[in-house]
Coordinates of C-alpha atoms and ligand atoms in Angstrom, one line a residue:
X1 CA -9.9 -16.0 13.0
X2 CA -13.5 -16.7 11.8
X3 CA -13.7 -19.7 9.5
X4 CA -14.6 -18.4 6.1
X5 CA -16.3 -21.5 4.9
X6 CA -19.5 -20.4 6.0
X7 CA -22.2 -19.3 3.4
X8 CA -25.6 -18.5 4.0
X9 CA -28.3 -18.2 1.3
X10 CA -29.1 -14.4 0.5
X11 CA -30.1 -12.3 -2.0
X12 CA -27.8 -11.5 -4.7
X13 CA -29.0 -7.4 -5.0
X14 CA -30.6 -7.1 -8.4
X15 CA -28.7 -4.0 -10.5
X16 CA -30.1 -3.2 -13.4
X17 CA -27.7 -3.6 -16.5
X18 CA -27.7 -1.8 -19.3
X19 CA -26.0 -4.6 -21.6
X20 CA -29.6 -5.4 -23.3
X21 CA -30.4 -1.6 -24.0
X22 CA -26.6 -1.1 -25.6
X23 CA -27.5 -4.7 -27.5
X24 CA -30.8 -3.3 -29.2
X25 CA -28.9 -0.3 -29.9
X26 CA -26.3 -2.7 -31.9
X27 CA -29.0 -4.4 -33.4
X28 CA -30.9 -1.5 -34.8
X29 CA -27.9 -0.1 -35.9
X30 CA -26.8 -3.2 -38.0
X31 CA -30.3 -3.8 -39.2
X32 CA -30.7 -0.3 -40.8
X33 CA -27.3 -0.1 -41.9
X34 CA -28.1 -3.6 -43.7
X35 CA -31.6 -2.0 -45.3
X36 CA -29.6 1.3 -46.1
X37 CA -27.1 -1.1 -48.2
X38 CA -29.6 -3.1 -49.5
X39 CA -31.6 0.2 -51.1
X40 CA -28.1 1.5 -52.0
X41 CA -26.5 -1.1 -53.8
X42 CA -28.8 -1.3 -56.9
X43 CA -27.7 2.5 -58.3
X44 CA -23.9 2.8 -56.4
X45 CA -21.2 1.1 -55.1
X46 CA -21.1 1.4 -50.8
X47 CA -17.6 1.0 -49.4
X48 CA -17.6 -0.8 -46.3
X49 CA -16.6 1.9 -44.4
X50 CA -19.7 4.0 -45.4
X51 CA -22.0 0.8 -44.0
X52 CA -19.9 0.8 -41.0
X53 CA -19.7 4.5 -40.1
X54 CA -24.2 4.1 -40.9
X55 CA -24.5 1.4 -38.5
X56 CA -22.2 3.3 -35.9
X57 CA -24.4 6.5 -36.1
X58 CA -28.0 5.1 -36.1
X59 CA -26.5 2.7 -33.1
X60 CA -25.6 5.7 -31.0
X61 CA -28.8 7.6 -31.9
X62 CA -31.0 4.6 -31.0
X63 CA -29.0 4.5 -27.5
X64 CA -29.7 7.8 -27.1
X65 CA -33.5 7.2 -27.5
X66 CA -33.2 4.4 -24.8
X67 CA -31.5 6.2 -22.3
X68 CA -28.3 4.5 -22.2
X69 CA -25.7 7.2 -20.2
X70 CA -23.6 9.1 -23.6
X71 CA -21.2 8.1 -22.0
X72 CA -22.3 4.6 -24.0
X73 CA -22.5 7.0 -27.1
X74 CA -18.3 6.3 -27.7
X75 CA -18.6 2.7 -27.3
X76 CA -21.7 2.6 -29.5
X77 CA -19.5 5.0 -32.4
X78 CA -16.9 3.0 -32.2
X79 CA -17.4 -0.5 -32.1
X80 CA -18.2 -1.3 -36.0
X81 CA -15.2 1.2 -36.7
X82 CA -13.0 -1.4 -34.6
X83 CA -14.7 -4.5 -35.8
X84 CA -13.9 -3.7 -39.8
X85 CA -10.0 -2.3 -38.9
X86 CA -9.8 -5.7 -36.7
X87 CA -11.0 -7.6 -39.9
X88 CA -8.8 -6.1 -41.9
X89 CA -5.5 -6.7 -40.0
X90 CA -6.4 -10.7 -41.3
X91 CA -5.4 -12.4 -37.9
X92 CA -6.3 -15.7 -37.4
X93 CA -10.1 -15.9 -35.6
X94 CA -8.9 -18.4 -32.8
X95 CA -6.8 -14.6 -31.7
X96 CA -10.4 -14.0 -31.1
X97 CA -11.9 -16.8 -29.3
X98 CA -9.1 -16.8 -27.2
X99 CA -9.5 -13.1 -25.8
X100 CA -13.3 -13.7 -25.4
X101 CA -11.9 -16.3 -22.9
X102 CA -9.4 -14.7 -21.1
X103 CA -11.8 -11.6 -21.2
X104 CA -14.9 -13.9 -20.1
X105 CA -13.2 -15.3 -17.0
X106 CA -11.8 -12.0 -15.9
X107 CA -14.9 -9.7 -16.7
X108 CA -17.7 -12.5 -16.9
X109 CA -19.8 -11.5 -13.9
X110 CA -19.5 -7.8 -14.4
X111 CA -22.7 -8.6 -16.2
X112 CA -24.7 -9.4 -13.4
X113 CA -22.8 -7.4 -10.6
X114 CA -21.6 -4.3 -12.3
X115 CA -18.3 -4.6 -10.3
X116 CA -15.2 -4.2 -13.1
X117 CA -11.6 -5.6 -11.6
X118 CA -9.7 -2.5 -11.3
X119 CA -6.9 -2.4 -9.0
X120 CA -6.5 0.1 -5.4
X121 CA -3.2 2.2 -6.4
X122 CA -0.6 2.3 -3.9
X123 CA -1.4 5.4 -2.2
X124 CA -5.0 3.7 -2.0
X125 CA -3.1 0.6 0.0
X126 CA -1.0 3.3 1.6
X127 CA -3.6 5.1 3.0
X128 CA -5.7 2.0 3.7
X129 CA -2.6 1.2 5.7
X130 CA -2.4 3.9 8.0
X131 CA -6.2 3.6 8.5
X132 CA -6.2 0.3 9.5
X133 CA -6.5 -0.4 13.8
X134 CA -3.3 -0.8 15.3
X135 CA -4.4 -3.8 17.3
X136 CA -2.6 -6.7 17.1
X137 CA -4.2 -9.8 15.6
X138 CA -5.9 -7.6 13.0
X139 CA -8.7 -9.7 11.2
X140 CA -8.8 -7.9 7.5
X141 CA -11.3 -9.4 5.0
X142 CA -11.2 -7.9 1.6
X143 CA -14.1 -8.4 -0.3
X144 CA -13.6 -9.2 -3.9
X145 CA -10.3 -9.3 -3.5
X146 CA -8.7 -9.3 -7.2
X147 CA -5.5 -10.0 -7.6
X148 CA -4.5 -10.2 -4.0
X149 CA -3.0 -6.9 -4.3
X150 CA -4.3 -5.4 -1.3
X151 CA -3.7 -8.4 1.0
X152 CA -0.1 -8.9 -0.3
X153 CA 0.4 -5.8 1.3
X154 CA -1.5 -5.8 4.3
X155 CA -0.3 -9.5 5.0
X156 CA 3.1 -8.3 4.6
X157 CA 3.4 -4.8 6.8
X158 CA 0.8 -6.5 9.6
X159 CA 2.3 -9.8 9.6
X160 CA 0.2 -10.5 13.2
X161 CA -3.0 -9.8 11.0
X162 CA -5.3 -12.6 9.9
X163 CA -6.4 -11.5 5.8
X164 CA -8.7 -13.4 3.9
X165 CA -10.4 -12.4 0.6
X166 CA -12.7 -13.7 -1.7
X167 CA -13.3 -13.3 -5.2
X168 CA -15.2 -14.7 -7.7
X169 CA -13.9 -13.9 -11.4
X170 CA -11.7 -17.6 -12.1
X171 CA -8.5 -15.9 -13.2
X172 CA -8.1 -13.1 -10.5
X173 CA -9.0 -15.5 -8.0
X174 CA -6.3 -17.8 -9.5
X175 CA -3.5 -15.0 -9.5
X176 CA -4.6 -13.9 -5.8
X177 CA -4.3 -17.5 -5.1
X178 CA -1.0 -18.2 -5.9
X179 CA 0.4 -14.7 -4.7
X180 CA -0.7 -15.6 -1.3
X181 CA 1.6 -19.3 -1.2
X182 CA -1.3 -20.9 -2.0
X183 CA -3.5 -20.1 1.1
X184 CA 0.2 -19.6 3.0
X185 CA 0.1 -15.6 3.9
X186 CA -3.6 -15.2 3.6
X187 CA -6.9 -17.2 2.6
X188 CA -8.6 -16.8 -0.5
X189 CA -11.8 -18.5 -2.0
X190 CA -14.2 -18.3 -5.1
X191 CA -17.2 -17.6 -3.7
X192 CA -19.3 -14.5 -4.3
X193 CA -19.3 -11.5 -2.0
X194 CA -23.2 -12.0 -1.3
X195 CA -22.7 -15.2 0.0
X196 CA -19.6 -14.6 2.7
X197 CA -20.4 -13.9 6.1
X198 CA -19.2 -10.6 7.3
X199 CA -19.0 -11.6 11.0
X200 CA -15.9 -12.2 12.8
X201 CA -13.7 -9.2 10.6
X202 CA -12.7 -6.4 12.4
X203 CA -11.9 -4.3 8.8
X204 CA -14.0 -5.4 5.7
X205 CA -12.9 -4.1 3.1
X206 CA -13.9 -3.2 -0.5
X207 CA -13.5 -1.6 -3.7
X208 CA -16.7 -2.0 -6.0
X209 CA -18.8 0.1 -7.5
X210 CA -21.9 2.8 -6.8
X211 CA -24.1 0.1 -7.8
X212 CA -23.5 -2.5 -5.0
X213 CA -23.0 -0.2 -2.5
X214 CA -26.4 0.0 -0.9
X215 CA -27.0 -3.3 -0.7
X216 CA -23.4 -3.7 0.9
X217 CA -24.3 -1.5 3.6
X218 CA -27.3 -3.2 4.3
X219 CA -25.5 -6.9 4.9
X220 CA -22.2 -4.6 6.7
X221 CA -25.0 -3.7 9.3
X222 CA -26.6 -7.0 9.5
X223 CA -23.7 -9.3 10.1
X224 CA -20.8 -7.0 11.0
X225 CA -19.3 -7.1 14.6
X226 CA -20.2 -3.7 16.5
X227 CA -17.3 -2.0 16.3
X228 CA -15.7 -3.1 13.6
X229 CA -15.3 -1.3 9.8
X230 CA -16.0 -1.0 7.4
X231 CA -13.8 0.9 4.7
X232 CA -14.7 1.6 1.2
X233 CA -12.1 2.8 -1.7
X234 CA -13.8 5.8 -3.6
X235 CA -17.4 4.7 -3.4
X236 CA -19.2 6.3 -0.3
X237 CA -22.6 4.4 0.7
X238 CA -25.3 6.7 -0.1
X239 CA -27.4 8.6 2.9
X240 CA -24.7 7.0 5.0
X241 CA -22.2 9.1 7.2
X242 CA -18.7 8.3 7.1
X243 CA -16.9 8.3 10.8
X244 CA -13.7 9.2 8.7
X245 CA -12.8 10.4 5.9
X246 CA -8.8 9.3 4.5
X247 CA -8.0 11.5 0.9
X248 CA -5.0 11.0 -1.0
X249 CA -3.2 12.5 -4.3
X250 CA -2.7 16.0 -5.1
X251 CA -6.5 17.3 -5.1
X252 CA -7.6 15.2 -3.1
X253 CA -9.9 13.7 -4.7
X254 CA -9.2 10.2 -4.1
X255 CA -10.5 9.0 -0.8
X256 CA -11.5 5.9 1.5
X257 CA -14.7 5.9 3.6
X258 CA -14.6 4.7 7.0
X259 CA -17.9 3.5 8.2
X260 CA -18.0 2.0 12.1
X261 CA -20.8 -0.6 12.7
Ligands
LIG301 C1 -12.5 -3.0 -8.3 S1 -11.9 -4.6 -8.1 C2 -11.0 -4.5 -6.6 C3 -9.9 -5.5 -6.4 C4 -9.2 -5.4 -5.1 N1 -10.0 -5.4 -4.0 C5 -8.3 -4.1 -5.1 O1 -8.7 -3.2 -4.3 O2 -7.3 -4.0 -5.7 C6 -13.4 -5.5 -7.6 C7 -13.3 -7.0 -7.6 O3 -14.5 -7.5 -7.1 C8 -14.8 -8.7 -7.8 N2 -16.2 -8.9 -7.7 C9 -17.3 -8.3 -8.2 N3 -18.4 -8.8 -7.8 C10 -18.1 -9.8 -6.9 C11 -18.9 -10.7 -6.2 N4 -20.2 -10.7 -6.2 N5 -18.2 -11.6 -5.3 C12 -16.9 -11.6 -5.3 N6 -16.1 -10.8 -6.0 C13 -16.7 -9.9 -6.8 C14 -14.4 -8.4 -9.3 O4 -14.2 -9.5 -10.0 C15 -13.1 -7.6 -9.0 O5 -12.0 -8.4 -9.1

């Protein structure tokens, strides 16, 4: 099997986020819900709910102005709702620090690459399964691997098949990690997707997002073995054509694109 170690300097693909837009929402709501109180106070008395309900609504209308997707307008309506119900249960603020953590090193980068952890189902794996090569000595690279989900499975039905994955949230890695024996049944590493060398993989493959699928499909073509595949879970590459075409569940719906380099 190709060694893994190999990195090669490349350019992360920028995606534009939409964290700083959904942030000036926040703060516009908060700073005119603070005037609103301010103005209010002197002639009446303005139950907290009232400010937080204020700040949710100009929030979500100031989103809307900067063309966040409304699909931002729930989060946007909600979050000082949740904040004030949160306060109010009284629980101790390290609760909070420590699920900014956990949530930090799970979700941290989705920041910067717009790629959530979210797992393939088992009919996903399933399917993935049946659409793998039946050559032996499979070389299966899955690319942000997650929990190891994916390669517990295909490690354990194609037991002649190399599988490596990399992944580089800390605690997913860590859990993939251990679920493979500690590098026993397959190979994992912390190292970002942009900076793993395709070559020398007869599958790769992945389940991100729309947003980092172009930019995938540029480095699949530029350092993928001819011949090999890619296979995507639910996210086609755009203007590409898939050789295949694998749908699962009852509509349908659900499918994995099979691209051949
Ligand atoms: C949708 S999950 C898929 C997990 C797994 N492949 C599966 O199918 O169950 C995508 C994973 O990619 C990881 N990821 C996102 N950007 C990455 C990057 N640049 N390099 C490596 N992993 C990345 C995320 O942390 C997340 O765990």
């Amino acid at each position: 099997m190709q060694r893994m170690g190999h990195t090669e300097a490349q350019a992360v693909p920028v995606v534009h986020s939409a964290i700083p837009a959904a942030l000036a929402a926040q703060s516009v709501g908060a700073i005119a819900a603070a005037a609103l109180w301010v103005l209010a106070r002197e002639h009446l008395y303005v139950p907290h709910v009232a400010i937080a309900l204020a700040q949710a609504g100009i929030a979500a209308l100031a989103a809307l102005i900067f063309g966040q997707p409304r699909w931002w307008l729930a989060i946007h309506l909600s979050f000082a709702p949740c904040v004030l119900a949160a306060l109010a249960l009284g629980l101790d603020p390290r609760w909070y620090l420590a699920g900014f953590v956990a949530l930090a090193l799970v979700f941290g980068g989705v920041y910067r690459s717009r790629v959530p952890l979210y797992l393939s189902s088992t009919a996903a794996t399933d399917t993935l399964l049946a659409a793998l090569p039946g050559a032996a000595n499979l070389r299966f690279l899955d690319l942000g691997c997650g929990l190891g989900s994916v390669l517990d499975r295909v490690s354990r039905m194609r037991p002649d098949s190399a599988c490596a994955g990399v992944e580089a949230a800390l605690l997913p890695w860590l859990v993939a990690w251990l679920r493979s024996g500690r590098g026993a049944r397959y190979r994992v590493r912390r190292v970002s997707l942009w900076n793993t060398r395709l070559c020398g993989h007869d599958v790769v493959y992945v389940y991100l997002s729309p947003a980092a699928m172009p930019a995938l499909w540029i480095k699949a073509k530029r350092e993928m073995n001819p011949g090999s595949l890619l296979i995507s879970n639910s996210f086609p590459v755009p203007g590409a054509r898939a050789n295949a075409i694998h749908a699962w569940g009852a509509r349908g719906g659900d499918k994995l694109f099979v691209y051949r380099i």
